Short mmCIF file of C-alpha atoms in Angstrom, two decimals:
data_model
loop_
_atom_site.label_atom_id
_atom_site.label_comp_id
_atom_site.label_asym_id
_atom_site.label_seq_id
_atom_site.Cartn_x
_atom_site.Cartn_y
_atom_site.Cartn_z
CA UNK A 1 109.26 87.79 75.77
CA UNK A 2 111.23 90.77 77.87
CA UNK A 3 113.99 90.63 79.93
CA UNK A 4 115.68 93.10 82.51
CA UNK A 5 118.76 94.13 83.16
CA UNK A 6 119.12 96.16 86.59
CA UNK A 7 123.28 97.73 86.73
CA UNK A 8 124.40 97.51 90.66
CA UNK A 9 127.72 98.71 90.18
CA UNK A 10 130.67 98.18 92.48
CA UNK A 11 132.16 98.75 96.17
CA UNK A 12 134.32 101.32 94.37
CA UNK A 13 131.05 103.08 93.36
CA UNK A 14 128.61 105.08 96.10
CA UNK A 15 131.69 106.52 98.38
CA UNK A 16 129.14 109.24 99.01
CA UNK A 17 127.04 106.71 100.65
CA UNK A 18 129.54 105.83 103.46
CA UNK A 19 129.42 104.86 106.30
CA UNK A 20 126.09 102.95 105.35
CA UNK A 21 127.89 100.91 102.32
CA UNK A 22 130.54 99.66 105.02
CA UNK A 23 127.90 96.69 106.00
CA UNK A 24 125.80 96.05 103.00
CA UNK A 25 125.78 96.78 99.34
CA UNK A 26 124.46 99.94 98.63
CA UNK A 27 121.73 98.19 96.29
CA UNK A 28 120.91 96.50 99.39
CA UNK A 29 120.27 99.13 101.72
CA UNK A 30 116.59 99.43 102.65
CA UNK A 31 114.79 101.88 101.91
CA UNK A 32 110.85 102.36 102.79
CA UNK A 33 111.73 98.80 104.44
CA UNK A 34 112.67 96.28 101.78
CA UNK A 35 116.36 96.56 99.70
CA UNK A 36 116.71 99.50 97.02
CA UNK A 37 116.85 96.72 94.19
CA UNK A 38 113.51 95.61 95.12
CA UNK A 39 111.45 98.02 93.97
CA UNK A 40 113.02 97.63 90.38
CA UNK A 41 112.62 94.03 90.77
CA UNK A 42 108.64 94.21 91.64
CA UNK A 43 108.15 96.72 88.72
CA UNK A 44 109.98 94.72 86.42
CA UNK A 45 107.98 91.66 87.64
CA UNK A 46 104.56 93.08 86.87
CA UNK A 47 105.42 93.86 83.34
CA UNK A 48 103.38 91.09 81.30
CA UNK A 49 106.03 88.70 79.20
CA UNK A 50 108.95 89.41 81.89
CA UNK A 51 110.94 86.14 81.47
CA UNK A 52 114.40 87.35 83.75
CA UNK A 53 115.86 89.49 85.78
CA UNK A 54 119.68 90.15 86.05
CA UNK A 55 121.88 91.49 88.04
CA UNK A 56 124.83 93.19 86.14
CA UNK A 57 127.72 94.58 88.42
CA UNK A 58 131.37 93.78 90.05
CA UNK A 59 130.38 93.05 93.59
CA UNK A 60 131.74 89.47 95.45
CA UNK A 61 128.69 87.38 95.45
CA UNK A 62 128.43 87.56 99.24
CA UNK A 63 126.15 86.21 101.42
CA UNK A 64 123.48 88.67 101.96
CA UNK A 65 123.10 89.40 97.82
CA UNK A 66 123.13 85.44 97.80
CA UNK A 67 120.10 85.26 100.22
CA UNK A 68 117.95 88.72 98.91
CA UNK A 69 118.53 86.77 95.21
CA UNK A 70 116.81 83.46 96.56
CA UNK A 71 114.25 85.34 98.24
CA UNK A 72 113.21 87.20 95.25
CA UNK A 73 112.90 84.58 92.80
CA UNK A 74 110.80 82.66 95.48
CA UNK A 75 108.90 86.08 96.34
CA UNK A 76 108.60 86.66 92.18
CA UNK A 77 108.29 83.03 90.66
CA UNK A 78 111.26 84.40 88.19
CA UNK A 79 114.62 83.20 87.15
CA UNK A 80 117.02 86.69 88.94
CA UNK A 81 120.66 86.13 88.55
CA UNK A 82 123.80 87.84 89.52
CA UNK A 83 126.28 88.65 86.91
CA UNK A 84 129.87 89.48 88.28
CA UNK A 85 131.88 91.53 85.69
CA UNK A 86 135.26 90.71 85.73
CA UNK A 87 136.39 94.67 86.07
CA UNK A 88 134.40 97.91 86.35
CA UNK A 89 132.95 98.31 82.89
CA UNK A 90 130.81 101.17 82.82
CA UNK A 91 127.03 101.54 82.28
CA UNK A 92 127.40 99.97 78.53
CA UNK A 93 130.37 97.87 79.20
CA UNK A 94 128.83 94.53 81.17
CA UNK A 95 125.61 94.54 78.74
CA UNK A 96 127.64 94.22 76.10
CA UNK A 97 130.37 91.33 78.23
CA UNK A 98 126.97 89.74 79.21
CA UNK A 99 124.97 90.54 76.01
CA UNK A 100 124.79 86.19 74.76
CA UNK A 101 122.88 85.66 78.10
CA UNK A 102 120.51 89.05 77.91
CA UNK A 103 119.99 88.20 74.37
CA UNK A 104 119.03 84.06 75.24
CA UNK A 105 115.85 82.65 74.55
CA UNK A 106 115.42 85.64 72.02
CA UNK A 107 113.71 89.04 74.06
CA UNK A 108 111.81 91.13 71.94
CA UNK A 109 113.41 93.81 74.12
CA UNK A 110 114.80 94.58 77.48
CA UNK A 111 114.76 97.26 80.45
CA UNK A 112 117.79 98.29 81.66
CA UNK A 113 117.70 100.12 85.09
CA UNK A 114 120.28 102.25 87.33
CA UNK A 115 119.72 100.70 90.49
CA UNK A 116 120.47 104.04 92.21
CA UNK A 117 117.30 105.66 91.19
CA UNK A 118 113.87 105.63 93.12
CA UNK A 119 110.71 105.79 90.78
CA UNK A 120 107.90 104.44 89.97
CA UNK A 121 108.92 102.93 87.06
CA UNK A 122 106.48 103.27 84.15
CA UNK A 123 107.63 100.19 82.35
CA UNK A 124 104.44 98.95 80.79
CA UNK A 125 103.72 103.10 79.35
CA UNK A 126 107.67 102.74 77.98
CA UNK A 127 106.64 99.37 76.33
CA UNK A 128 103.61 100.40 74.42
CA UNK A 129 105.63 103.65 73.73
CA UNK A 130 108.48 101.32 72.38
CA UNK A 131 105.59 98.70 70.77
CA UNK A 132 103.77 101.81 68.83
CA UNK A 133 107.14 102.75 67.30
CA UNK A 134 110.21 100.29 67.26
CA UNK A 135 113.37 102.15 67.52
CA UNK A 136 116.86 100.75 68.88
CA UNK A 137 116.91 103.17 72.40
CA UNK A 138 114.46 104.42 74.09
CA UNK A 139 115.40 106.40 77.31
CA UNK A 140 113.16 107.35 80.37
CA UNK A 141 113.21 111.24 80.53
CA UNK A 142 111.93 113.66 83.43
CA UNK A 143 112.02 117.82 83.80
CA UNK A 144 114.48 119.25 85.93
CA UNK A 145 114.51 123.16 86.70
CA UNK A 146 117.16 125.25 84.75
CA UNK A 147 120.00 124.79 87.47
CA UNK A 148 119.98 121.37 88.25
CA UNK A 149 119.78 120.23 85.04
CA UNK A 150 123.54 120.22 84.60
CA UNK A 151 123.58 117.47 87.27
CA UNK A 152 122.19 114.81 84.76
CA UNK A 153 122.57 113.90 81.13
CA UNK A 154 120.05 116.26 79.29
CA UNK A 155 118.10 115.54 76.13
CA UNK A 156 117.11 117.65 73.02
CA UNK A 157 114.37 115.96 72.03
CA UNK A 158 112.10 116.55 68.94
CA UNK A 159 108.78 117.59 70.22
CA UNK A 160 106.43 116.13 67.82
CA UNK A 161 108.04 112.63 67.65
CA UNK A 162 110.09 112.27 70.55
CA UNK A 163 113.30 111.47 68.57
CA UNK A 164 116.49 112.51 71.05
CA UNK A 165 118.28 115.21 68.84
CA UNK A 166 121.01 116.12 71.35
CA UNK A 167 122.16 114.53 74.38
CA UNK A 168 125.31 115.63 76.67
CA UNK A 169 126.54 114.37 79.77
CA UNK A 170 126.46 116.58 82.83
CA UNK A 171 126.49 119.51 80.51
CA UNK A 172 128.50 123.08 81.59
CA UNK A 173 126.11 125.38 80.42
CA UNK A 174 122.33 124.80 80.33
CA UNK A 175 120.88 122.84 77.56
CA UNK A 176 117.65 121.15 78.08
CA UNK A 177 114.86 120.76 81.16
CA UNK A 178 114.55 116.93 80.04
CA UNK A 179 116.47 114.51 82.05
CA UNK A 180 117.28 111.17 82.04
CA UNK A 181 116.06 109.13 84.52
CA UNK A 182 118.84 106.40 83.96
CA UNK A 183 115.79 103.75 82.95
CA UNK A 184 116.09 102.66 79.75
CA UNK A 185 114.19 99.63 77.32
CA UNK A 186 117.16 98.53 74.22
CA UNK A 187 115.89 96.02 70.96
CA UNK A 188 118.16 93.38 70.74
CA UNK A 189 119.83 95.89 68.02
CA UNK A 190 120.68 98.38 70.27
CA UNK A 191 123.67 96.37 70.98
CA UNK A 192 125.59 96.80 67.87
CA UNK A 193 126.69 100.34 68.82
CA UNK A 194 127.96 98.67 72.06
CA UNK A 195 129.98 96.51 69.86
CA UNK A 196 130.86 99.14 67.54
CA UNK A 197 132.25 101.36 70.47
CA UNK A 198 134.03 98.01 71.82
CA UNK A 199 136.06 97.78 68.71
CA UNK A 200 137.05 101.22 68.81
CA UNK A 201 138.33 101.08 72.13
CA UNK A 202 140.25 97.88 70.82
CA UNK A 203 141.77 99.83 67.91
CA UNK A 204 142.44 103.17 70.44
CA UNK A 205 144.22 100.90 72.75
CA UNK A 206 146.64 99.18 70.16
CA UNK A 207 147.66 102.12 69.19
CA UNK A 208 148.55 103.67 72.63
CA UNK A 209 152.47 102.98 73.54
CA UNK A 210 151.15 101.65 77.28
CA UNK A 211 148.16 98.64 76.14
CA UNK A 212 147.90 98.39 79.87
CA UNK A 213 146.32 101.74 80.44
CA UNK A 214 143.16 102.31 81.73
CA UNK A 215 140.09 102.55 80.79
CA UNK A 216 140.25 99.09 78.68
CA UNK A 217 138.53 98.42 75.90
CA UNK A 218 135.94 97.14 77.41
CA UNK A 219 134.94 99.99 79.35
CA UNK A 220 131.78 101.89 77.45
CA UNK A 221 129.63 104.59 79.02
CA UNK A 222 125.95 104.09 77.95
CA UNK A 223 125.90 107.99 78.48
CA UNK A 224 128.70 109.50 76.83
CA UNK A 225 130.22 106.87 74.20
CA UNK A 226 126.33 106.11 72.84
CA UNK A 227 124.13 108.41 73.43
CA UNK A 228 125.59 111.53 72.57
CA UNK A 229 127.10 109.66 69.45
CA UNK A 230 123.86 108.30 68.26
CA UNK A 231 121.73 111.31 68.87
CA UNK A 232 120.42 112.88 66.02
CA UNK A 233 120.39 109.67 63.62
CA UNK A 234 116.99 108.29 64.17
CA UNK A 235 118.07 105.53 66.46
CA UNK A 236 117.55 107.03 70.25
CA UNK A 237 113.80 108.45 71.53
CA UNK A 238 112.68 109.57 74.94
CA UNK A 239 109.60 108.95 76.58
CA UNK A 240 108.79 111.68 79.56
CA UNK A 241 107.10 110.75 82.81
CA UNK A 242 105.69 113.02 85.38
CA UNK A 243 105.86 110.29 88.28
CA UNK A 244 107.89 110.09 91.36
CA UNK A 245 111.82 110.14 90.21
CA UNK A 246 114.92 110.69 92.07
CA UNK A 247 118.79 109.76 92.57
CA UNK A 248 119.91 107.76 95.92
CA UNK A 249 123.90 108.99 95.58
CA UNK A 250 123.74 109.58 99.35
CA UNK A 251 122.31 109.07 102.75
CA UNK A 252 120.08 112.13 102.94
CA UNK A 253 118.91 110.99 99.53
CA UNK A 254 117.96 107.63 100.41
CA UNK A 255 115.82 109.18 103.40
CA UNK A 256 114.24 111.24 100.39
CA UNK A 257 113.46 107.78 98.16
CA UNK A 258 112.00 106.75 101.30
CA UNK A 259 109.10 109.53 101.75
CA UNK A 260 108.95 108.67 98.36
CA UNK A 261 108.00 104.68 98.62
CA UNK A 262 106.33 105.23 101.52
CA UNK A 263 103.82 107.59 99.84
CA UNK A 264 103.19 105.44 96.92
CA UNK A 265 102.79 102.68 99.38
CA UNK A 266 99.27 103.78 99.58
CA UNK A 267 98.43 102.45 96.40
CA UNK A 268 100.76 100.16 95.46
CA UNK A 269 101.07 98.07 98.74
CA UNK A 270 98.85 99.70 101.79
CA UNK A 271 99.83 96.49 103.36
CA UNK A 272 103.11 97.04 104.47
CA UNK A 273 101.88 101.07 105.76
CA UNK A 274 101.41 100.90 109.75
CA UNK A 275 97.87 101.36 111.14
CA UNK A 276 97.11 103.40 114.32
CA UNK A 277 96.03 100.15 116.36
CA UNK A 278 93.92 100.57 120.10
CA UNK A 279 96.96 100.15 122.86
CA UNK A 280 99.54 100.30 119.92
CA UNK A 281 101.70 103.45 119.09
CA UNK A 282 101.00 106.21 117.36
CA UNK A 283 101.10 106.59 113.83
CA UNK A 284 101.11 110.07 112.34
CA UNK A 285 101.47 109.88 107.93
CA UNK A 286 103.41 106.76 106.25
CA UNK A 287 105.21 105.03 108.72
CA UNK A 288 106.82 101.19 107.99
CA UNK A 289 107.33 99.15 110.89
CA UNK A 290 108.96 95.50 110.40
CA UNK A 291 106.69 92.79 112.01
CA UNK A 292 109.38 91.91 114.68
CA UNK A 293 110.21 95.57 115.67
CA UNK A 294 109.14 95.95 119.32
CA UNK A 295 107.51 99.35 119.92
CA UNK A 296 106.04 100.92 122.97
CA UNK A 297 102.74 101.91 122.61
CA UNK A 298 103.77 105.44 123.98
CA UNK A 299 105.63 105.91 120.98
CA UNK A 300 104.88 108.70 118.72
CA UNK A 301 106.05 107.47 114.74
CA UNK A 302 106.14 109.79 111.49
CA UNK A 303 105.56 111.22 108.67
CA UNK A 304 108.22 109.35 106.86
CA UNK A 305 109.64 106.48 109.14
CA UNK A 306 110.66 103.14 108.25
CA UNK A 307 111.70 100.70 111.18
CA UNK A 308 113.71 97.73 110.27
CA UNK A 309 113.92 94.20 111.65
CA UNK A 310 114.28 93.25 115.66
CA UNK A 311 114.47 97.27 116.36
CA UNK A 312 113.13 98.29 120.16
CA UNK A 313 111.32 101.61 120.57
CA UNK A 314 110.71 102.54 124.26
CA UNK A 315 108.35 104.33 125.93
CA UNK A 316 107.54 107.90 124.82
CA UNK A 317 110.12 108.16 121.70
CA UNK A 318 109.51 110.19 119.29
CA UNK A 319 110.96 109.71 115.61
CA UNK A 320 110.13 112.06 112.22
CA UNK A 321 110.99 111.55 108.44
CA UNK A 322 114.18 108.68 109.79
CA UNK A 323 115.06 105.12 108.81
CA UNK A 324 116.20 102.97 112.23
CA UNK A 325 118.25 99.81 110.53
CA UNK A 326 117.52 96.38 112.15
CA UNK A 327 118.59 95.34 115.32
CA UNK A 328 118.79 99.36 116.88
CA UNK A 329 117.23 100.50 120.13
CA UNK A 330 116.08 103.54 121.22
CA UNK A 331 115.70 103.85 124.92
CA UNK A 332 112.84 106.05 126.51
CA UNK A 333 111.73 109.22 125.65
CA UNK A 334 114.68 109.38 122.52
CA UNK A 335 114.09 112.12 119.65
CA UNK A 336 115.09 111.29 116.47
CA UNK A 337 114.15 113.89 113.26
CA UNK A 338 116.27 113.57 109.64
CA UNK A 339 118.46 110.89 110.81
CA UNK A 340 119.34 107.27 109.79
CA UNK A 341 120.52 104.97 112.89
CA UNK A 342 122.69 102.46 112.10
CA UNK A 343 122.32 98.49 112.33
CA UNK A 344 122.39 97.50 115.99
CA UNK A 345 123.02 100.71 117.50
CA UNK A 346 121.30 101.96 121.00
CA UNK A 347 120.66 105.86 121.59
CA UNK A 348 120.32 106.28 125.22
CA UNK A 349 117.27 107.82 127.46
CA UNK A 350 116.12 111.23 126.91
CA UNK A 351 119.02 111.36 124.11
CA UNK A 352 118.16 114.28 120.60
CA UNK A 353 119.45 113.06 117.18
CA UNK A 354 118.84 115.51 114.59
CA UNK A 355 119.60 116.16 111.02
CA UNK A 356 118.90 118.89 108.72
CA UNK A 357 116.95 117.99 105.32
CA UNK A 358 118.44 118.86 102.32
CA UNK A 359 114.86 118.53 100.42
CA UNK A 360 113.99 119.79 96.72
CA UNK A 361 112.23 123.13 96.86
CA UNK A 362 108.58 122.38 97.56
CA UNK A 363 107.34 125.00 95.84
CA UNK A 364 109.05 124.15 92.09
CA UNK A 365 107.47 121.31 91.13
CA UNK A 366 110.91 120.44 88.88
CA UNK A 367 113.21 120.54 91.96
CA UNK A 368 115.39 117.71 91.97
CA UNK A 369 117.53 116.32 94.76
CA UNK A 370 120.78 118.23 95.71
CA UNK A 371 123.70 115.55 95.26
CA UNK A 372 126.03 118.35 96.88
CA UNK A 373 129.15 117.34 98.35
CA UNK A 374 129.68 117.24 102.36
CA UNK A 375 132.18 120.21 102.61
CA UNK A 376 131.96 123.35 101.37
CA UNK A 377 134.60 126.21 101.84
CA UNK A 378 136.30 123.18 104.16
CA UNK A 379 133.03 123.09 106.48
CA UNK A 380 130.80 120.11 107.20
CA UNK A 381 127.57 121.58 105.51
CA UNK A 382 124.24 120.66 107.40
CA UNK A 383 123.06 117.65 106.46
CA UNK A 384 121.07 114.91 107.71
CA UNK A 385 122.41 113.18 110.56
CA UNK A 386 124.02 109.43 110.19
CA UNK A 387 124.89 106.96 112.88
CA UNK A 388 126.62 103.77 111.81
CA UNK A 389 126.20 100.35 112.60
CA UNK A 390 127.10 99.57 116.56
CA UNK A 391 127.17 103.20 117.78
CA UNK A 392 126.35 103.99 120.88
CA UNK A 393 124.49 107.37 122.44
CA UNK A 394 124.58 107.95 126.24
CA UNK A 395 121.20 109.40 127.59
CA UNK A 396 120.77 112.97 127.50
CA UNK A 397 122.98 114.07 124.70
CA UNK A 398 122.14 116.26 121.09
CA UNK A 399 123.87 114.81 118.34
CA UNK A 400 122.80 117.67 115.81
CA UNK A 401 124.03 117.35 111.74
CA UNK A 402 126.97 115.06 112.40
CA UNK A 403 128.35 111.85 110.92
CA UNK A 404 129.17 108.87 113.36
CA UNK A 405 131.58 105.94 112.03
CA UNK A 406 130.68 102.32 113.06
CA UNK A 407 131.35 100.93 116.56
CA UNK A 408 131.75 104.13 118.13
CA UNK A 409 130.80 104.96 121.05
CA UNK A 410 130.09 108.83 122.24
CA UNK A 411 130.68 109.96 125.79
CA UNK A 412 129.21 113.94 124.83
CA UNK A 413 126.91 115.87 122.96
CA UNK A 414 128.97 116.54 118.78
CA UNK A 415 127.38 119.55 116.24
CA UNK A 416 128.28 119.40 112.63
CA UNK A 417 131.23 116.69 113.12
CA UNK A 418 132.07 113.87 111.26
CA UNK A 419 133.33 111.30 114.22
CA UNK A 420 135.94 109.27 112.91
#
């Protein structure tokens, strides 16, 4: 029997995916057209012996995470519950708060999974991996080129048995080309260190003058408080993919995940790909277009589109590697490249909305994601381009690498401006 945690974090977390997080989770933002936690949900699902899925973070229970849980226990015939933490308690922190209901019924093991990351989740490889030799931690790991590396927690690892040897946080200088991918499969064991680290933070904070300083004690990073202190002793491995991985920290990397899904769409659901249809639009690459979206058959759609509920396309509009959130229209004869259009919002006739991509290097096959920040030097770097929910474009405008905050609504063309 298995079980799955998936860690969904907080409204405090994914400020670098404003404005989009102002209407919906973040875990719930759609990406390739169905909610970011869904794809971890529908791996963990097809794992043979998957008995639950939950949901550990410090969101309010609201309405819509309410509704996407009863739809995916109906859509997955499993028990998938919410867990509200009572605080922000780290990656470790709310397994080990929660760890008498991961640990019910008696899992042999279970997954844990950062719900910010887009992959294709080799659970069943990390299993056997974890069945052929039964260790406490065993940690998803990737290659990153020499740079980027120091963006993610890096692992030493012992080439012949995979044993982690060394593993530092977000290091300053480089270490290692093996990353970790934030996906993770525990033994019921593996939560004694939690405990242990618990404790500690008990003791640390009794002896501090102020006991209501913060972090409390039970605040543990997964990362820093247990991996780097366990590495070396025999208790941590790594198991290395070379599928589809990346982080969704911000906009222009959720439009990323999205090529992403939509790619491995062709295998894993060719269903929910459009198909160039007689009298229907036309469909150039992946495109995913919501059964109620209304689109003109004069529209031209893709690579790397994904069209969400009750959207209108009209005539002659053109849209390239863009996500257009439910309820949006796009008049006649609109352009939209790199861009994500925001939840009821209307761009007007003859209207350009363009982003720049901030891709990996196509031609290093261990380029990674940039998570860079939006300024540099205090200048809006290019980016791609986000409107948010209930903006509206007048006809015949460019809105070129700019940021546009909910219910706005533009009277000129803005470059490289975040609209406030």
């Amino acid at each position: 029997m298995l079980k799955a945690v998936i860690l969904i974090g907080g409204p405090q977390k994914g400020t670098r995916f404003r404005p989009l997080s102002f209407e919906v989770p973040k875990p719930l933002f759609p990406v390739a057209g169905v909610p970011m936690i869904q794809h971890h949900i529908e791996a963990c699902a097809q794992v043979p012996g998957m008995q639950e899925i939950l949901l550990l973070g410090f969101y309010q229970p609201d309405e819509a995470l309410t509704q996407f849980l009863e739809a995916a226990q109906q859509e997955f015939s499993l028990p998938v519950r919410y867990l509200q933490e009572f605080a922000p308690l780290g990656t470790g922190g709310g397994l080990y708060h929660f760890r008498d209901q991961i640990l019910a019924g008696g899992p042999e093991a279970f997954f844990v999974l950062n719900a910010d990351v887009c992959s294709d989740f080799p659970l069943s490889a990390m299993l056997e991996a974890h069945r052929r030799q039964r260790h406490p931690f065993l940690l998803l790991g990737t290659t990153a080129n020499r740079t980027q590396s120091l963006n993610y927690g890096c692992i030493v690892e012992n080439p012949q048995t995979h044993e982690v040897l060394h593993y530092v946080e977000k290091p300053s200088t480089f270490i290692s080309d093996i990353i970790n991918c934030g996906i993770y499969l525990f033994s019921p064991e593996a939560l004694k260190p939690l405990r242990d680290v618990f404790q500690r933070n008990q003791q640390d904070r009794q002896l501090e003058e102020s006991p209501g300083s913060w972090p409390g004690a039970g605040t543990i990073r997964l990362e820093q408080d247990v991996f780097s202190a366990l590495a070396g002793q025999g208790q941590i491995y790594v198991h290395l993919t070379e599928g589809i991985w990346s982080q969704i920290k911000s906009a222009g990397s959720a439009l990323y995940a999205s090529r992403l899904y939509l790619s491995r769409y062709q295998i894993t659901h060719p269903e929910r790909l459009a198909k160039h249809t007689p009298g229907g639009p036309r469909i150039r690459g992946n495109v995913y277009i919501h059964p109620t979206a209304k689109v003109a058959p004069s529209a031209v759609l893709g690579p790397n589109v994904s069209i969400g509920k009750g959207v209108t396309l009209g005539e002659g509009v053109r849209l390239r590697e863009s996500i257009v959130l439910h309820g949006a229209t796009l008049q006649e004869h609109t352009c939209v490249l790199h861009s994500i259009v925001g939840w009821g919002s209307t761009v007007g006739r003859w209207a350009r909305v363009e982003g720049t991509p901030n891709d990996p290097n196509p031609n290093d096959p261990r380029a990674r994601m940039d998570s860079e920040s939006l300024f540099k030097d205090g200048k809006l770097l290019p980016a791609i381009t986000i409107l948010g929910c209930r903006v509206r474009i007048p006809a015949e405008v460019l809105i070129l690498n700019s940021i546009v905050l909910p219910h706005k609504e533009l009277s000129r063309s803005f470059t490289n401006q975040i609209i406030l």
